[in-house]
Coordinates of C-alpha atoms in Angstrom, one line a residue:
Chain A
X24 CA -27.0 48.9 95.9
X25 CA -24.6 45.9 96.1
X26 CA -21.8 48.3 95.1
X27 CA -22.7 50.6 98.0
X28 CA -22.8 47.7 100.4
X29 CA -19.4 46.5 99.2
X30 CA -17.9 50.0 99.7
X31 CA -19.6 50.3 103.1
X32 CA -18.1 46.9 104.1
X33 CA -14.6 47.9 103.0
X34 CA -14.8 51.2 104.9
X35 CA -16.1 49.5 108.0
X36 CA -13.3 47.0 107.9
X37 CA -10.7 49.7 107.5
X38 CA -12.1 51.6 110.5
X39 CA -12.1 48.5 112.7
X40 CA -8.5 47.8 111.7
X41 CA -7.6 51.4 112.5
X42 CA -9.2 51.2 115.9
X43 CA -7.6 47.8 116.6
X44 CA -4.2 49.2 115.8
X45 CA -4.7 52.2 118.1
X46 CA -6.0 50.0 121.0
X47 CA -3.5 47.1 120.7
X48 CA -0.4 49.3 120.2
X49 CA -1.6 51.7 122.8
X50 CA -0.8 54.6 120.5
X51 CA -1.1 58.1 122.1
X52 CA -3.6 60.4 120.5
X53 CA -0.9 62.8 119.3
X54 CA 0.6 60.0 117.2
X55 CA -2.5 58.3 115.9
X56 CA -6.0 59.0 117.3
X57 CA -8.7 56.4 116.9
X58 CA -11.5 56.8 114.3
X59 CA -14.0 57.7 117.1
X60 CA -12.0 60.7 118.2
X61 CA -11.4 61.8 114.5
X62 CA -15.1 61.7 113.7
X63 CA -15.9 63.5 116.9
X64 CA -13.4 66.3 116.0
X65 CA -14.8 66.3 112.4
X66 CA -18.2 67.0 113.9
X67 CA -17.2 69.5 116.5
X68 CA -14.9 71.4 114.0
X69 CA -17.3 71.2 111.1
X70 CA -17.6 74.9 110.6
X71 CA -13.8 75.4 110.6
X72 CA -13.2 72.4 108.2
X73 CA -16.1 73.4 105.9
X74 CA -14.7 77.0 105.6
X75 CA -11.3 75.6 104.5
X76 CA -12.7 72.9 102.4
X77 CA -14.7 75.4 100.4
X78 CA -11.5 77.3 99.5
X79 CA -9.7 74.1 98.4
X80 CA -12.7 72.9 96.4
X81 CA -12.8 76.3 94.6
X82 CA -9.0 76.0 93.8
X83 CA -9.4 72.5 92.5
X84 CA -12.5 73.3 90.4
X85 CA -10.9 76.3 88.8
X86 CA -7.6 74.4 88.2
X87 CA -9.5 71.5 86.7
X88 CA -11.7 73.7 84.5
X89 CA -8.8 75.8 83.2
X90 CA -6.6 72.7 82.8
X91 CA -9.3 70.9 80.9
X92 CA -9.8 73.8 78.5
X93 CA -6.1 74.4 78.0
X94 CA -5.4 70.7 77.6
X95 CA -8.3 70.4 75.0
X96 CA -7.0 73.3 73.1
X97 CA -3.4 72.2 73.2
X98 CA -4.2 68.7 71.9
X99 CA -6.2 70.2 69.0
X100 CA -3.3 72.5 68.2
X101 CA -0.9 69.6 68.3
X102 CA -3.1 67.6 66.0
X103 CA -3.9 70.3 63.5
X104 CA -0.4 71.7 63.1
X105 CA 2.7 69.6 62.4
X106 CA 4.8 72.7 63.2
X107 CA 3.3 73.0 66.6
X108 CA 3.8 69.2 67.1
X109 CA 7.5 69.4 66.3
X110 CA 8.1 72.4 68.6
X111 CA 5.7 71.8 71.5
X112 CA 5.8 68.1 71.9
X113 CA 9.5 67.9 73.1
X114 CA 8.7 70.9 75.4
X115 CA 5.7 69.1 76.8
X116 CA 7.8 65.9 77.5
X117 CA 10.6 68.0 79.0
X118 CA 8.1 69.8 81.3
X119 CA 7.2 66.5 82.7
X120 CA 10.8 65.9 83.7
X121 CA 10.5 68.9 86.0
X122 CA 8.7 67.9 89.2
X123 CA 5.7 70.2 89.5
X124 CA 6.2 70.1 93.3
X125 CA 9.5 71.9 92.9
X126 CA 7.6 74.8 91.1
X127 CA 5.3 75.4 94.1
X128 CA 7.5 78.0 95.9
X129 CA 8.2 80.0 92.7
X130 CA 4.5 80.0 91.8
X131 CA 3.7 81.3 95.3
X132 CA 6.3 84.0 94.7
X133 CA 4.9 85.0 91.4
X134 CA 1.2 84.6 92.1
X135 CA 1.0 85.4 95.8
X136 CA -0.4 83.5 98.8
X137 CA -3.9 83.7 97.6
X138 CA -6.1 81.4 95.4
X139 CA -4.3 81.7 92.1
X140 CA -1.0 80.1 93.0
X141 CA -3.0 77.0 94.0
X142 CA -5.1 77.1 90.9
X143 CA -1.9 77.2 88.9
X144 CA -0.5 74.2 90.7
X145 CA -3.7 72.2 90.1
X146 CA -3.7 73.3 86.5
X147 CA 0.0 72.4 85.9
X148 CA -0.4 69.0 87.5
X149 CA -3.3 68.0 85.3
X150 CA -2.3 69.8 82.1
X151 CA -0.1 67.0 80.8
X152 CA -2.3 64.0 81.5
X153 CA -5.3 65.8 79.9
X154 CA -3.3 67.0 76.8
X155 CA -1.6 63.7 76.2
X156 CA -4.6 61.5 76.7
X157 CA -6.7 63.6 74.3
X158 CA -3.8 64.0 71.8
X159 CA -3.1 60.3 71.7
X160 CA -6.8 59.6 71.0
X161 CA -6.8 62.3 68.3
X162 CA -3.9 60.6 66.6
X163 CA -5.6 57.2 66.7
X164 CA -8.7 58.0 64.5
X165 CA -9.4 54.8 62.6
X166 CA -7.7 55.3 59.2
X167 CA -10.7 54.0 57.3
X168 CA -12.8 57.0 58.6
X169 CA -10.2 59.4 57.4
X170 CA -10.1 57.7 54.0
X171 CA -13.8 57.8 53.7
X172 CA -13.7 61.5 54.5
X173 CA -11.0 62.0 51.8
X174 CA -13.1 60.3 49.1
X175 CA -15.9 62.6 50.2
X176 CA -13.6 65.6 49.5
X177 CA -13.8 66.8 53.1
X178 CA -11.9 69.8 54.2
X179 CA -9.2 69.1 56.9
X180 CA -10.7 71.5 59.4
X181 CA -14.1 69.7 59.2
X182 CA -12.5 66.3 59.4
X183 CA -10.8 67.4 62.6
X184 CA -13.9 68.9 64.1
X185 CA -16.6 66.4 62.9
X186 CA -14.6 63.1 62.9
X187 CA -11.4 63.2 64.8
X188 CA -12.6 65.2 67.9
X189 CA -15.8 63.3 68.5
X190 CA -14.0 60.0 68.0
X191 CA -11.3 61.1 70.5
X192 CA -13.7 62.3 73.2
X193 CA -13.4 59.0 75.2
X194 CA -9.7 59.7 75.4
X195 CA -10.3 63.2 76.6
X196 CA -12.7 61.8 79.2
X197 CA -10.1 59.3 80.6
X198 CA -7.6 62.3 80.8
X199 CA -10.3 64.2 82.8
X200 CA -10.9 61.3 85.2
X201 CA -7.2 61.2 86.0
X202 CA -7.2 65.0 86.3
X203 CA -10.0 64.8 88.9
X204 CA -7.7 62.8 91.2
X205 CA -4.5 64.8 90.5
X206 CA -5.9 68.3 90.8
X207 CA -6.5 68.2 94.6
X208 CA -2.9 67.0 95.0
X209 CA -1.8 70.2 93.2
X210 CA -3.9 72.4 95.3
X211 CA -2.8 70.9 98.6
X212 CA 0.9 71.2 97.7
X213 CA 0.3 74.8 96.8
X214 CA -1.4 75.3 100.2
X215 CA 1.5 73.6 102.0
X216 CA 4.0 75.9 100.4
X217 CA 2.2 79.1 101.4
X218 CA -1.4 79.8 102.3
X219 CA -3.6 81.2 105.0
X220 CA -6.6 79.2 104.0
X221 CA -7.6 75.8 102.6
X222 CA -7.5 72.1 103.8
X223 CA -3.8 71.8 103.1
X224 CA -3.1 74.8 105.3
X225 CA -5.4 73.5 108.0
X226 CA -3.7 70.1 108.0
X227 CA -0.2 71.7 108.3
X228 CA -1.4 73.9 111.1
X229 CA -3.1 71.0 113.0
X230 CA 0.0 68.9 112.5
X231 CA 2.2 71.6 113.9
X232 CA 0.0 71.9 117.0
X233 CA -0.1 68.1 117.5
X234 CA -3.9 68.2 116.8
X235 CA -3.6 65.0 114.8
X236 CA -7.3 64.3 115.2
X237 CA -8.1 67.5 113.3
X238 CA -5.4 66.7 110.7
X239 CA -7.1 63.3 110.0
X240 CA -10.5 64.9 110.0
X241 CA -9.3 67.4 107.3
X242 CA -7.7 64.5 105.4
X243 CA -10.9 62.5 105.4
X244 CA -12.8 65.5 104.0
X245 CA -10.2 66.0 101.3
X246 CA -10.4 62.3 100.3
X247 CA -14.2 62.4 100.2
X248 CA -14.1 65.6 98.1
X249 CA -11.7 64.0 95.6
X250 CA -13.9 60.9 95.3
X251 CA -17.0 63.1 94.7
X252 CA -15.2 65.1 92.1
X253 CA -14.0 61.9 90.4
X254 CA -17.6 60.5 90.4
X255 CA -19.0 63.8 89.0
X256 CA -16.4 63.9 86.2
X257 CA -17.1 60.3 85.4
X258 CA -20.9 60.9 85.2
X259 CA -20.4 64.0 83.1
X260 CA -18.1 62.1 80.7
X261 CA -20.6 59.3 80.3
X262 CA -23.4 61.7 79.6
X263 CA -21.2 63.5 77.0
X264 CA -20.5 60.3 75.2
X265 CA -24.1 59.0 75.2
X266 CA -25.6 62.2 74.1
Chain B
X18 CA -26.7 58.4 35.1
X19 CA -25.5 59.5 31.7
X20 CA -22.2 60.9 32.8
X21 CA -20.9 57.7 34.3
X22 CA -17.5 57.0 32.7
X23 CA -15.8 53.8 32.0
X24 CA -12.8 53.0 34.2
X25 CA -9.5 51.8 33.0
X26 CA -6.4 50.7 34.8
X27 CA -3.1 49.5 33.5
X28 CA 0.2 49.0 35.1
X29 CA 1.9 47.4 38.0
X30 CA 1.9 48.1 41.7
X31 CA 4.3 47.5 44.6
X32 CA 4.3 48.4 48.3
X33 CA 7.9 49.0 49.2
X34 CA 9.8 46.2 47.5
X35 CA 6.9 43.7 47.6
X36 CA 5.0 43.4 44.4
X37 CA 1.2 43.5 44.7
X38 CA 0.2 42.9 41.1
X39 CA 2.3 42.5 38.0
X40 CA 1.6 44.3 34.7
X41 CA -2.2 44.0 34.1
X42 CA -5.0 46.0 32.6
X43 CA -8.7 46.0 33.3
X44 CA -11.6 48.0 32.0
X45 CA -15.0 48.5 33.8
X46 CA -17.6 49.6 31.1
X47 CA -19.5 52.8 31.6
X48 CA -22.7 52.6 33.6
X49 CA -22.4 48.9 34.3
X50 CA -21.8 46.7 37.2
X51 CA -18.3 45.0 37.1
X52 CA -17.3 42.4 39.5
X53 CA -13.6 42.0 40.2
X54 CA -13.4 38.5 41.6
X55 CA -10.3 36.8 43.0
X56 CA -8.7 35.1 45.9
X57 CA -7.4 37.2 48.9
X58 CA -4.0 38.9 48.4
X59 CA -4.0 39.4 44.7
X60 CA -4.4 43.1 45.0
X61 CA -8.1 43.6 44.2
X62 CA -8.5 46.2 47.0
X63 CA -5.4 48.0 45.7
X64 CA -7.1 48.4 42.4
X65 CA -10.0 50.1 44.2
X66 CA -7.8 52.3 46.2
X67 CA -6.0 53.5 43.1
X68 CA -9.3 54.5 41.6
X69 CA -10.4 56.1 44.8
X70 CA -7.3 58.3 45.0
X71 CA -6.1 56.5 48.2
X72 CA -2.9 55.2 46.7
X73 CA -0.5 56.8 49.2
X74 CA 2.2 54.3 50.0
X75 CA 1.5 52.2 46.9
X76 CA 4.2 52.5 44.2
X77 CA 2.0 52.4 41.1
X78 CA 3.6 52.5 37.7
X79 CA 0.7 53.0 35.3
X80 CA -2.6 54.7 35.1
X81 CA -6.0 54.4 36.8
X82 CA -8.4 56.7 35.0
X83 CA -11.8 57.5 33.7
X84 CA -12.0 57.0 30.0
X85 CA -13.8 60.3 29.5
X86 CA -10.6 62.0 30.4
X87 CA -12.0 63.9 33.4
X88 CA -10.3 63.5 36.8
X89 CA -11.9 60.9 39.1
X90 CA -11.4 63.0 42.2
X91 CA -14.9 64.1 43.4
X92 CA -16.7 61.6 41.1
X93 CA -16.2 58.5 43.3
X94 CA -18.1 57.0 46.2
X95 CA -16.7 54.2 48.3
X96 CA -18.4 51.5 50.3
X97 CA -16.5 48.8 52.2
X98 CA -17.0 45.7 54.2
X99 CA -17.1 47.8 57.4
X100 CA -20.0 50.2 57.5
X101 CA -17.8 53.1 58.9
X102 CA -20.8 54.7 60.5
X103 CA -19.9 57.4 63.1
X104 CA -21.3 56.0 66.4
X105 CA -22.2 59.4 67.7
X106 CA -24.4 60.3 64.8
X107 CA -27.9 59.1 64.1
X108 CA -28.7 57.4 60.7
X109 CA -29.8 60.6 59.0
X110 CA -26.6 62.5 60.2
X111 CA -24.5 59.6 59.0
X112 CA -26.1 59.7 55.6
X113 CA -25.5 63.4 55.3
X114 CA -21.9 63.1 56.5
X115 CA -20.3 63.9 53.2
X116 CA -22.1 67.2 52.9
X117 CA -21.2 68.2 56.4
X118 CA -17.6 67.3 55.8
X119 CA -17.5 69.5 52.7
X120 CA -19.5 72.3 54.4
X121 CA -22.3 72.2 52.0
X122 CA -26.0 72.0 52.8
X123 CA -26.8 68.6 54.2
X124 CA -30.1 68.1 52.4
X125 CA -31.9 66.3 55.3
X126 CA -35.1 65.8 53.3
X127 CA -33.2 63.9 50.6
X128 CA -31.4 61.9 53.2
X129 CA -34.8 60.8 54.7
X130 CA -36.1 59.9 51.2
X131 CA -33.0 57.8 50.5
X132 CA -33.3 56.1 53.9
X133 CA -36.9 55.3 52.9
X134 CA -35.6 53.7 49.7
X135 CA -33.3 51.4 51.7
X136 CA -36.2 50.6 54.0
X137 CA -35.1 52.5 57.1
X138 CA -37.7 55.2 57.4
X139 CA -38.5 54.0 60.9
X140 CA -34.9 54.1 62.0
X141 CA -33.8 57.5 60.7
X142 CA -33.2 58.9 64.2
X143 CA -31.4 55.8 65.6
X144 CA -27.7 55.6 66.3
X145 CA -25.7 52.8 64.8
X146 CA -25.5 50.8 68.0
X147 CA -29.3 50.5 68.0
X148 CA -29.3 48.9 64.4
X149 CA -28.5 45.4 63.3
X150 CA -25.5 44.7 61.1
X151 CA -27.7 44.5 58.0
X152 CA -29.4 47.8 58.9
X153 CA -26.1 49.5 59.4
X154 CA -24.9 48.4 56.0
X155 CA -28.1 49.8 54.5
X156 CA -27.3 53.1 56.2
X157 CA -23.8 52.9 54.6
X158 CA -25.5 52.2 51.2
X159 CA -27.8 55.2 51.8
X160 CA -24.7 57.4 52.6
X161 CA -23.1 56.1 49.3
X162 CA -26.3 57.0 47.3
X163 CA -26.5 60.4 49.1
X164 CA -23.0 61.2 47.6
X165 CA -24.6 60.8 44.2
X166 CA -21.3 60.1 42.4
X167 CA -21.2 58.5 38.9
X168 CA -18.6 56.0 40.0
X169 CA -19.2 53.6 42.9
X170 CA -16.4 51.5 44.3
X171 CA -17.5 48.5 46.5
X172 CA -15.0 46.6 48.5
X173 CA -16.7 43.4 49.7
X174 CA -19.6 45.4 51.1
X175 CA -21.9 42.4 51.8
X176 CA -19.4 39.8 53.0
X177 CA -19.9 40.4 56.7
X178 CA -23.7 39.9 56.4
X179 CA -25.7 36.8 57.0
X180 CA -26.9 35.0 53.8
X181 CA -30.4 36.5 53.9
X182 CA -29.3 40.1 54.5
X183 CA -26.6 39.6 51.9
X184 CA -29.1 38.6 49.2
X185 CA -31.4 41.4 50.2
X186 CA -28.6 44.0 50.1
X187 CA -27.5 42.6 46.7
X188 CA -31.0 43.2 45.3
X189 CA -31.3 46.7 46.8
X190 CA -27.8 47.8 45.7
X191 CA -28.4 46.5 42.1
X192 CA -31.6 48.5 41.9
X193 CA -30.4 51.7 43.5
X194 CA -27.0 51.9 41.8
X195 CA -28.3 51.1 38.3
X196 CA -26.8 53.4 35.7
X197 CA -23.6 54.1 37.7
X198 CA -20.3 52.6 36.9
X199 CA -19.8 50.1 39.7
X200 CA -16.6 48.3 40.4
X201 CA -17.3 45.6 42.9
X202 CA -14.4 43.7 44.5
X203 CA -15.5 40.3 45.9
X204 CA -14.1 36.9 46.7
X205 CA -17.5 35.3 46.5
X206 CA -18.2 33.5 43.2
X207 CA -22.0 33.3 44.0
X208 CA -22.1 37.1 44.5
X209 CA -20.3 37.7 41.2
X210 CA -22.6 35.3 39.4
X211 CA -25.6 37.2 40.7
X212 CA -24.5 40.8 40.2
X213 CA -21.8 41.1 37.6
X214 CA -22.6 42.5 34.1
X215 CA -18.9 42.2 33.5
X216 CA -16.9 39.7 35.4
X217 CA -13.2 39.9 35.8
X218 CA -11.2 37.2 37.4
X219 CA -8.0 38.5 39.0
X220 CA -5.2 36.1 39.8
X221 CA -1.5 36.3 40.0
X222 CA -1.4 35.6 36.3
X223 CA -3.4 38.7 35.5
X224 CA -7.0 39.5 34.6
X225 CA -9.4 37.4 32.5
X226 CA -13.0 38.3 31.6
X227 CA -15.8 35.8 31.7
X228 CA -19.1 36.5 30.0
X229 CA -21.9 36.1 32.6
X230 CA -25.3 34.5 31.8
X231 CA -27.8 36.5 29.7
X232 CA -30.3 37.1 32.5
X233 CA -30.5 40.6 33.8
X234 CA -29.1 41.4 37.3
X235 CA -29.7 40.7 40.1
X236 CA -29.9 37.1 38.8
X237 CA -31.9 34.7 40.7
X238 CA -29.7 32.9 43.2
X239 CA -31.4 29.5 42.4
X240 CA -31.7 29.8 38.6
X241 CA -29.7 26.9 36.9
X242 CA -27.8 29.4 34.8
X243 CA -26.7 31.4 37.8
X244 CA -25.7 28.3 39.7
X245 CA -23.8 26.8 36.8
X246 CA -21.9 30.0 36.2
X247 CA -21.2 30.3 39.9
X248 CA -19.8 26.8 39.8
X249 CA -17.6 27.6 36.9
X250 CA -16.3 30.7 38.6
X251 CA -15.6 28.7 41.8
X252 CA -13.8 26.1 39.8
X253 CA -11.6 28.8 38.2
X254 CA -10.9 30.2 41.6
X255 CA -9.9 26.8 42.9
X256 CA -7.7 26.1 40.0
X257 CA -5.7 29.3 40.3
X258 CA -2.7 29.7 42.6

C-alpha cells in the first residue's frame, strides 16, 4: 500500500509539473498539450488506441516469448558445447555491434509490413540480453557443486539439466526482466519503419497531423503496457524460483 | 562394510610452482576412522581431493590409491564444510541427488529411511532454507550415506556448527559411518581426540601418527583420557610451524 501511495505521489507530482510547464510557458497545444487534454483525448479515442495497442501487445508478447525460448536454447547450447562457444560467441558479440535499429528497414523488406517484422525486431533486441544473462549464470555454477556431482559419477547432461540450469534460473529471470522493457522498443521501431497498425504507427500518424494530444495518449498507454509486462514477468520469475 | 579398502598416499604435490606438501606418505586403515589433523595451509584438503579424483590443477608426483588395487573412482563419497544442498530441492530430493545425476532409480523409500536415521523424518519435504545449519548438515550426511560408498572423505564437515550441534553430528556420523574407511580432515584437536581411531598429524615436516586413547569412539568429550589427549594434540599443533 505504501508503495502504491509513493508511486501515486510521484505520478501526481509529474502531472502537476507538466501542467505548470504548459501554463507558465504558454505552450500551444500542438507543441505540448497539458495532461488534462491528453487524458481527455485518451478517453475519447479509447477504441482507436485500444485497437492499435492490442496489435503492439501481440507483437511484443510474441517477440518476448520467441526471444526467451531462443535465448534459453542458445545459452544451453553455448554451455554444453565448447565448439559452439568458440564459433557462436564472437558472432553474438559482433551482432551487438550492429545497431538493431539499422536492421528495421531490411526486416520490413524481408518479412513485410505485417506483424512478423515487428516480432522479429522485438526478438532481435532481446535475444542478446536474455542469452548473455543466462549463459553467464550457467558458467557461474558454484565449483563445489560440480565437484560433488563428479564424485557422484554424474553424467554431464544430467549435471547440466539438474544442477547448472536450475542454479542459473535467477540469471535467466534477470535477462527476462530486461527483455520485458526492451521488447516494446523493438516493436515500436518496427512500426515506425513501416506498418499500418500498432501504437508506433498511431504515434507517427498523430505526430504528422499535429495531433500531439493523441501522440501523448498513445505514449502513455505504451508506457503502462511496458510497466505491466515488466511486473508480470517479474511475478512469473519469482514464482518460478520459489516453486 | 567388508569391502572398505585401506587408503594409501605417497608423493609430493604442487600447484603451479608453489609446493603444497613435500614428500610424505600416509595410510588410512581399512574400515576405520582416520583423522588427518593439522594447521591450515599444510595441504590436508589436497590429500582428500587427490583421493576423490578432484586433482585437476594439482601437480601430484606419487600415488593416492586403495590398497585392494581397485580404482577409487565410484567408491568414494565426499562431505565438506559447506552442505552443498541444492536450494531448489527438498531434503528427500537432495538426499537422492546422486542417483538422479547418474540416471538410476532414486530409491525414495531408502532416502526417507536414512533421513529418519539422521532424525529428520519430520523435515523430509522441507527445502534447505527452511532448515537450521545443523539440520542442513544432517541432510548432507544423509546424502553421503545414501551414496553407500565404502570410502568416505570428510573435509571439516562439522566446523561450521555450534558446539552442541557439532557434538551431536560427531556421534551420529560415528554411528552411521561405522565400518567404512573414513578419512576426516580437521583442524580441531578436540574433534580428532573424540573421533579418530587413527590420528595423523600433518605439518610442513610431514606426517606423524599418534595412538589415541583406548576408549571406543565417539569418545566422551569430558572423559579425562580424551581431554588429556586433546591437550597433547593441541600442544603438538602449537609447537609446529
